[in-house]
Short mmCIF file of C-alpha atoms in Angstrom, two decimals:
data_model
loop_
_atom_site.label_atom_id
_atom_site.label_comp_id
_atom_site.label_asym_id
_atom_site.label_seq_id
_atom_site.Cartn_x
_atom_site.Cartn_y
_atom_site.Cartn_z
CA MET G 30 41.74 56.02 61.93
CA LYS G 31 43.61 59.16 62.05
CA GLN G 32 40.53 61.01 60.06
CA ASN G 33 38.41 59.85 63.58
CA LYS G 34 41.48 61.13 65.76
CA LEU G 35 41.90 64.77 63.85
CA SER G 36 37.86 64.89 63.87
CA TYR G 37 37.87 64.46 67.42
CA LYS G 38 40.97 67.12 68.74
CA ILE G 39 38.86 69.59 66.45
CA GLU G 40 35.61 68.50 68.32
CA GLN G 41 37.29 68.83 71.69
CA TYR G 42 39.00 72.10 70.32
CA LEU G 43 35.57 73.47 69.63
CA MET G 44 33.53 72.49 72.42
CA PHE G 45 36.42 74.16 74.90
CA ALA G 46 38.78 77.26 73.23
CA GLY G 47 36.46 77.46 70.14
CA PRO G 48 34.07 80.28 72.08
CA GLY G 49 37.14 81.77 73.39
CA THR G 50 38.43 81.73 69.70
CA VAL G 51 35.78 83.63 68.41
CA LEU G 52 35.51 86.52 70.88
CA PHE G 53 39.51 86.52 70.48
CA LEU G 54 38.16 87.25 66.94
CA ALA G 55 35.78 89.23 67.30
CA VAL G 56 37.49 91.93 70.25
CA VAL G 57 41.12 91.87 69.13
CA ILE G 58 41.57 90.57 65.12
CA VAL G 59 38.64 91.61 63.65
CA PRO G 60 38.52 95.40 65.38
CA PHE G 61 42.97 95.30 64.49
CA ILE G 62 42.59 94.55 60.62
CA TYR G 63 39.86 97.15 60.49
CA GLY G 64 41.64 99.48 62.35
CA LEU G 65 44.33 99.31 59.75
CA TYR G 66 42.26 99.58 56.87
CA LEU G 67 40.98 103.22 58.94
CA THR G 68 44.64 104.44 58.68
CA LEU G 69 44.07 104.62 54.79
CA THR G 70 41.46 106.83 55.14
CA SER G 71 40.19 110.44 56.54
CA TRP G 72 36.86 108.87 57.88
CA ASP G 73 35.27 111.45 60.32
CA GLY G 74 33.36 108.91 62.13
CA VAL G 75 29.85 110.11 61.01
CA SER G 76 30.22 109.99 56.77
CA ALA G 77 29.00 107.05 55.36
CA THR G 78 32.07 106.88 52.86
CA LYS G 79 35.39 106.76 53.67
CA PRO G 80 38.00 108.62 51.25
CA PHE G 81 40.52 106.12 50.71
CA VAL G 82 44.42 108.72 51.26
CA GLY G 83 46.55 105.81 51.02
CA PHE G 84 49.68 106.54 53.78
CA ALA G 85 48.90 110.49 54.12
CA ASN G 86 47.63 109.49 57.89
CA PHE G 87 50.72 108.37 58.69
CA ALA G 88 52.73 110.97 57.48
CA ALA G 89 50.62 113.80 58.53
CA ALA G 90 51.33 112.23 61.87
CA PHE G 91 55.07 112.24 62.12
CA GLN G 92 54.25 115.97 61.21
CA ASP G 93 51.91 116.21 64.32
CA ALA G 94 53.49 118.53 66.88
CA ASP G 95 51.48 117.33 69.58
CA TYR G 96 51.40 114.17 69.12
CA TRP G 97 55.67 114.07 69.81
CA HIS G 98 54.91 115.82 72.43
CA ALA G 99 52.58 113.49 74.00
CA MET G 100 54.97 110.85 72.98
CA GLY G 101 57.80 112.40 74.93
CA ARG G 102 56.41 112.63 78.34
CA THR G 103 54.86 109.31 78.00
CA VAL G 104 58.73 108.06 77.86
CA ILE G 105 59.35 110.05 80.57
CA TYR G 106 56.88 109.26 82.60
CA SER G 107 57.03 105.24 82.09
CA VAL G 108 60.97 105.61 82.72
CA PHE G 109 60.06 107.16 86.22
CA ALA G 110 56.77 104.86 86.48
CA VAL G 111 58.35 101.70 85.48
CA VAL G 112 61.25 102.61 87.94
CA LEU G 113 59.41 102.99 90.68
CA ILE G 114 56.94 100.73 90.70
CA ASN G 115 59.39 97.79 90.52
CA VAL G 116 61.74 99.01 93.18
CA VAL G 117 58.54 99.27 95.42
CA ALA G 118 56.76 96.08 94.51
CA PHE G 119 60.89 94.30 94.83
CA ALA G 120 60.65 95.71 98.66
CA LEU G 121 57.03 95.12 99.45
CA ALA G 122 57.73 91.14 98.03
CA TYR G 123 60.96 91.03 100.28
CA LEU G 124 59.08 92.41 103.32
CA VAL G 125 56.21 89.86 102.80
CA THR G 126 58.58 86.97 102.64
CA GLN G 127 60.53 87.20 105.61
CA GLY G 128 57.65 85.43 107.74
CA ILE G 129 56.36 88.47 109.52
CA LYS G 130 52.82 88.13 111.79
CA GLY G 131 50.16 89.14 109.52
CA GLN G 132 51.99 88.66 106.47
CA ASN G 133 49.10 87.19 104.16
CA PHE G 134 46.70 90.03 105.31
CA PHE G 135 50.01 92.43 104.03
CA ARG G 136 50.21 90.75 100.76
CA SER G 137 46.18 91.00 100.16
CA GLY G 138 46.04 94.66 101.32
CA PHE G 139 48.92 95.72 99.08
CA PHE G 140 46.91 94.54 96.39
CA VAL G 141 43.57 96.22 96.55
CA PRO G 142 44.61 99.32 94.69
CA ASN G 143 45.07 97.08 91.63
CA LEU G 144 41.48 95.75 92.03
CA ILE G 145 40.34 100.07 91.46
CA GLY G 146 39.32 100.86 88.02
CA GLY G 147 41.91 103.79 86.80
CA ILE G 148 38.70 106.25 86.32
CA VAL G 149 38.41 105.59 90.22
CA LEU G 150 41.02 105.74 91.37
CA GLY G 151 41.65 108.58 89.47
CA TYR G 152 39.17 110.74 91.07
CA VAL G 153 40.09 109.10 94.38
CA TRP G 154 43.15 110.78 94.18
CA LYS G 155 42.53 114.22 92.66
CA PHE G 156 40.36 114.20 95.85
CA VAL G 157 43.40 113.70 97.95
CA PHE G 158 45.05 116.04 96.08
CA ASN G 159 43.34 119.06 95.54
CA ARG G 160 41.41 118.92 99.13
CA ALA G 161 43.09 116.67 101.67
CA PHE G 162 46.84 117.17 99.98
CA VAL G 163 46.33 121.52 99.93
CA ALA G 164 44.70 121.54 103.40
CA ILE G 165 47.62 119.33 105.17
CA PHE G 166 50.54 120.58 103.29
CA SER G 167 50.27 123.34 100.98
CA SER G 168 47.61 126.38 99.76
CA THR G 169 48.19 124.98 95.69
CA SER G 170 47.59 121.89 93.95
CA LEU G 171 49.88 119.33 92.80
CA LEU G 172 47.49 119.20 90.02
CA SER G 173 47.71 123.17 88.79
CA THR G 174 51.22 122.85 88.06
CA THR G 175 53.29 121.52 85.02
CA ASN G 176 55.46 119.10 87.00
CA GLY G 177 53.15 118.19 89.68
CA ALA G 178 50.79 117.34 87.80
CA MET G 179 53.20 114.96 85.73
CA PHE G 180 54.51 113.50 89.83
CA CYS G 181 51.10 113.13 90.94
CA LEU G 182 50.24 110.75 87.56
CA ILE G 183 53.62 108.64 88.29
CA LEU G 184 53.11 108.65 92.07
CA VAL G 185 49.01 107.20 91.63
CA SER G 186 51.07 104.27 88.90
CA VAL G 187 52.91 103.35 91.42
CA TRP G 188 50.20 102.90 94.19
CA GLN G 189 48.13 100.56 91.61
CA TYR G 190 51.15 98.30 90.21
CA ALA G 191 53.00 98.20 93.02
CA GLY G 192 51.09 95.53 94.45
CA TYR G 193 50.29 93.76 91.35
CA MET G 194 54.57 93.32 90.22
CA MET G 195 54.93 92.42 94.01
CA LEU G 196 52.54 88.84 93.61
CA ILE G 197 55.12 87.78 91.22
CA TYR G 198 58.19 88.79 92.89
CA VAL G 199 56.79 86.77 95.83
CA ALA G 200 56.63 83.99 93.22
CA GLY G 201 60.66 84.76 92.93
CA PHE G 202 61.39 84.87 95.96
CA MET G 203 59.56 81.73 96.72
CA SER G 204 61.08 79.89 93.84
CA VAL G 205 64.66 80.38 94.79
CA SER G 206 65.74 77.39 96.63
CA LYS G 207 66.18 78.11 100.68
CA ASP G 208 69.30 75.60 100.21
CA VAL G 209 71.06 77.32 97.97
CA GLN G 210 70.55 80.25 100.04
CA GLU G 211 71.79 78.79 102.91
CA ALA G 212 74.98 77.40 100.62
CA ALA G 213 75.92 80.84 100.43
CA LYS G 214 75.90 81.84 103.70
CA ILE G 215 77.85 78.56 105.24
CA ASP G 216 80.76 79.88 102.01
CA GLY G 217 80.70 83.23 103.44
CA CYS G 218 78.43 85.31 101.85
CA THR G 219 76.27 88.02 104.07
CA SER G 220 72.85 88.28 104.09
CA SER G 221 73.05 91.61 101.22
CA GLN G 222 76.13 89.66 99.37
CA ALA G 223 73.54 86.45 99.28
CA MET G 224 70.45 88.89 97.74
CA MET G 225 72.45 90.45 95.27
CA ASN G 226 74.71 87.10 94.29
CA VAL G 227 72.36 84.46 94.22
CA THR G 228 68.97 85.44 94.85
CA ILE G 229 68.22 88.48 92.47
CA PRO G 230 69.93 86.67 89.83
CA LEU G 231 67.52 83.54 90.24
CA MET G 232 65.02 86.17 90.41
CA ARG G 233 65.94 87.09 86.90
CA SER G 234 62.78 86.10 85.29
CA SER G 235 60.09 87.99 87.72
CA PHE G 236 62.26 90.85 86.71
CA VAL G 237 61.53 90.40 82.90
CA GLN G 238 57.66 89.90 83.61
CA CYS G 239 57.20 92.84 85.94
CA ILE G 240 58.76 94.97 83.69
CA PHE G 241 57.59 93.93 80.70
CA LEU G 242 53.80 94.56 82.37
CA SER G 243 54.87 97.88 84.40
CA ILE G 244 56.15 99.18 80.61
CA THR G 245 52.98 98.08 78.31
CA ARG G 246 50.47 99.48 81.18
CA CYS G 247 52.90 102.84 81.33
CA PHE G 248 52.51 103.14 77.91
CA VAL G 249 49.24 103.22 76.65
CA VAL G 250 47.69 104.48 79.92
CA TYR G 251 44.70 106.34 79.44
CA ASP G 252 42.05 106.10 82.20
CA VAL G 253 44.13 107.54 84.70
CA ASN G 254 45.53 110.27 82.65
CA LEU G 255 41.66 111.14 82.34
CA SER G 256 40.37 111.01 85.39
CA LEU G 257 42.90 112.54 87.71
CA THR G 258 44.75 115.57 85.01
CA ASN G 259 42.68 116.01 82.28
CA GLY G 260 45.69 116.96 80.19
CA GLU G 261 45.89 119.63 82.52
CA PRO G 262 47.29 122.64 82.95
CA PHE G 263 46.96 123.29 79.85
CA GLY G 264 47.67 120.29 77.94
CA SER G 265 51.00 119.67 79.67
CA SER G 266 50.46 115.97 80.69
CA VAL G 267 48.09 114.97 77.97
CA MET G 268 49.70 111.14 77.20
CA ALA G 269 50.16 109.34 74.43
CA ALA G 270 46.94 107.46 74.13
CA MET G 271 45.23 110.19 75.79
CA GLN G 272 46.64 112.20 72.32
CA VAL G 273 45.21 109.11 70.01
CA TYR G 274 41.72 109.49 71.63
CA ASN G 275 41.20 112.94 71.07
CA GLN G 276 42.54 112.94 67.58
CA ALA G 277 39.89 110.18 66.90
CA PHE G 278 36.87 111.02 69.15
CA THR G 279 37.07 114.62 69.94
CA TYR G 280 38.48 116.37 66.87
CA LYS G 281 36.90 113.77 64.63
CA ASN G 282 39.97 112.50 63.15
CA TYR G 283 39.43 108.34 62.92
CA GLY G 284 42.11 107.88 60.04
CA LEU G 285 44.85 110.29 61.48
CA GLY G 286 43.86 108.85 65.33
CA GLN G 287 44.16 105.74 64.23
CA ALA G 288 47.57 105.62 61.89
CA GLU G 289 49.20 107.31 65.62
CA ALA G 290 47.43 104.39 67.64
CA LEU G 291 49.33 102.05 65.36
CA ILE G 292 52.71 104.05 65.94
CA LEU G 293 52.21 103.61 69.77
CA PHE G 294 51.39 100.43 69.42
CA VAL G 295 54.52 99.49 67.03
CA VAL G 296 56.81 101.43 69.98
CA CYS G 297 55.47 99.60 72.66
CA ALA G 298 55.79 96.74 71.26
CA ILE G 299 59.01 97.32 70.08
CA VAL G 300 60.51 98.45 73.70
CA GLY G 301 58.28 95.79 75.47
CA VAL G 302 60.12 92.96 73.08
CA THR G 303 63.55 94.01 73.66
CA GLN G 304 63.29 94.33 76.52
CA VAL G 305 62.23 90.60 77.17
CA MET G 306 65.06 89.30 74.96
CA VAL G 307 67.91 91.11 76.68
CA GLY G 308 65.73 89.77 80.20
CA LYS G 309 66.14 86.73 78.91
CA ARG G 310 69.20 86.83 77.24
CA GLY G 311 71.29 86.82 81.37
CA GLU G 312 68.17 84.31 82.86
CA VAL G 313 70.31 81.86 85.34
CA GLU G 314 68.57 78.40 87.28
CA ALA G 315 69.76 77.20 90.59
#
């Protein structure tokens, strides 16, 4: 009888989750393991042989100044982008949960930029900065200066992701009981005090999710970086993901590129998991 139940469960799993499991293994797990193997070789991406070099690629990665400069720029970009994305998303979520006329339309409109592919988005904003912005405000494109290129990347990222994070904050606002908010006002809290001391603490899980998603997306940004600035001017806006791509596919150092990609993955995982653990520790329930 137990064997029949077990076989039934296996059949059900293979029927419903089997295709997804196979795709996950084929698209994520197998390439990841193969990438780990490539970090131990000096393969150029063309030759049939993959000479084994052990941990030499990791030693080279830690000595690669260009990679760490790109990593530093990624950290700076991520800090500004994550903060601005969540501030704007929270403000938009608050706006569209106050019962204003047409708030469902505004929710949809704010979310639309997230549906546009990063490559298309980058080219659209590149036109804005190089043509429209220059024609209206200045004779010099922001993309032609070091600080300007970073500012453009941050601005476009905020415009792209704020609408998506807004939906999570909207769910957080809607999960806070009206009774709790009314009780706070009865106890003498002003609207701002109720927001700071009641609503925001009860929305901590929304903040944890949005900050985690923002961090992981910003650390591995590539498509917008490629189409908007392409690392210019003079390589001053090359992010870590673009440096990894260039190392592997442009310079044909697949082993070194894989090693640098693994380091980026580890850094991103450590930052993301640490943020989630710290955020979850202080969660409260209504």
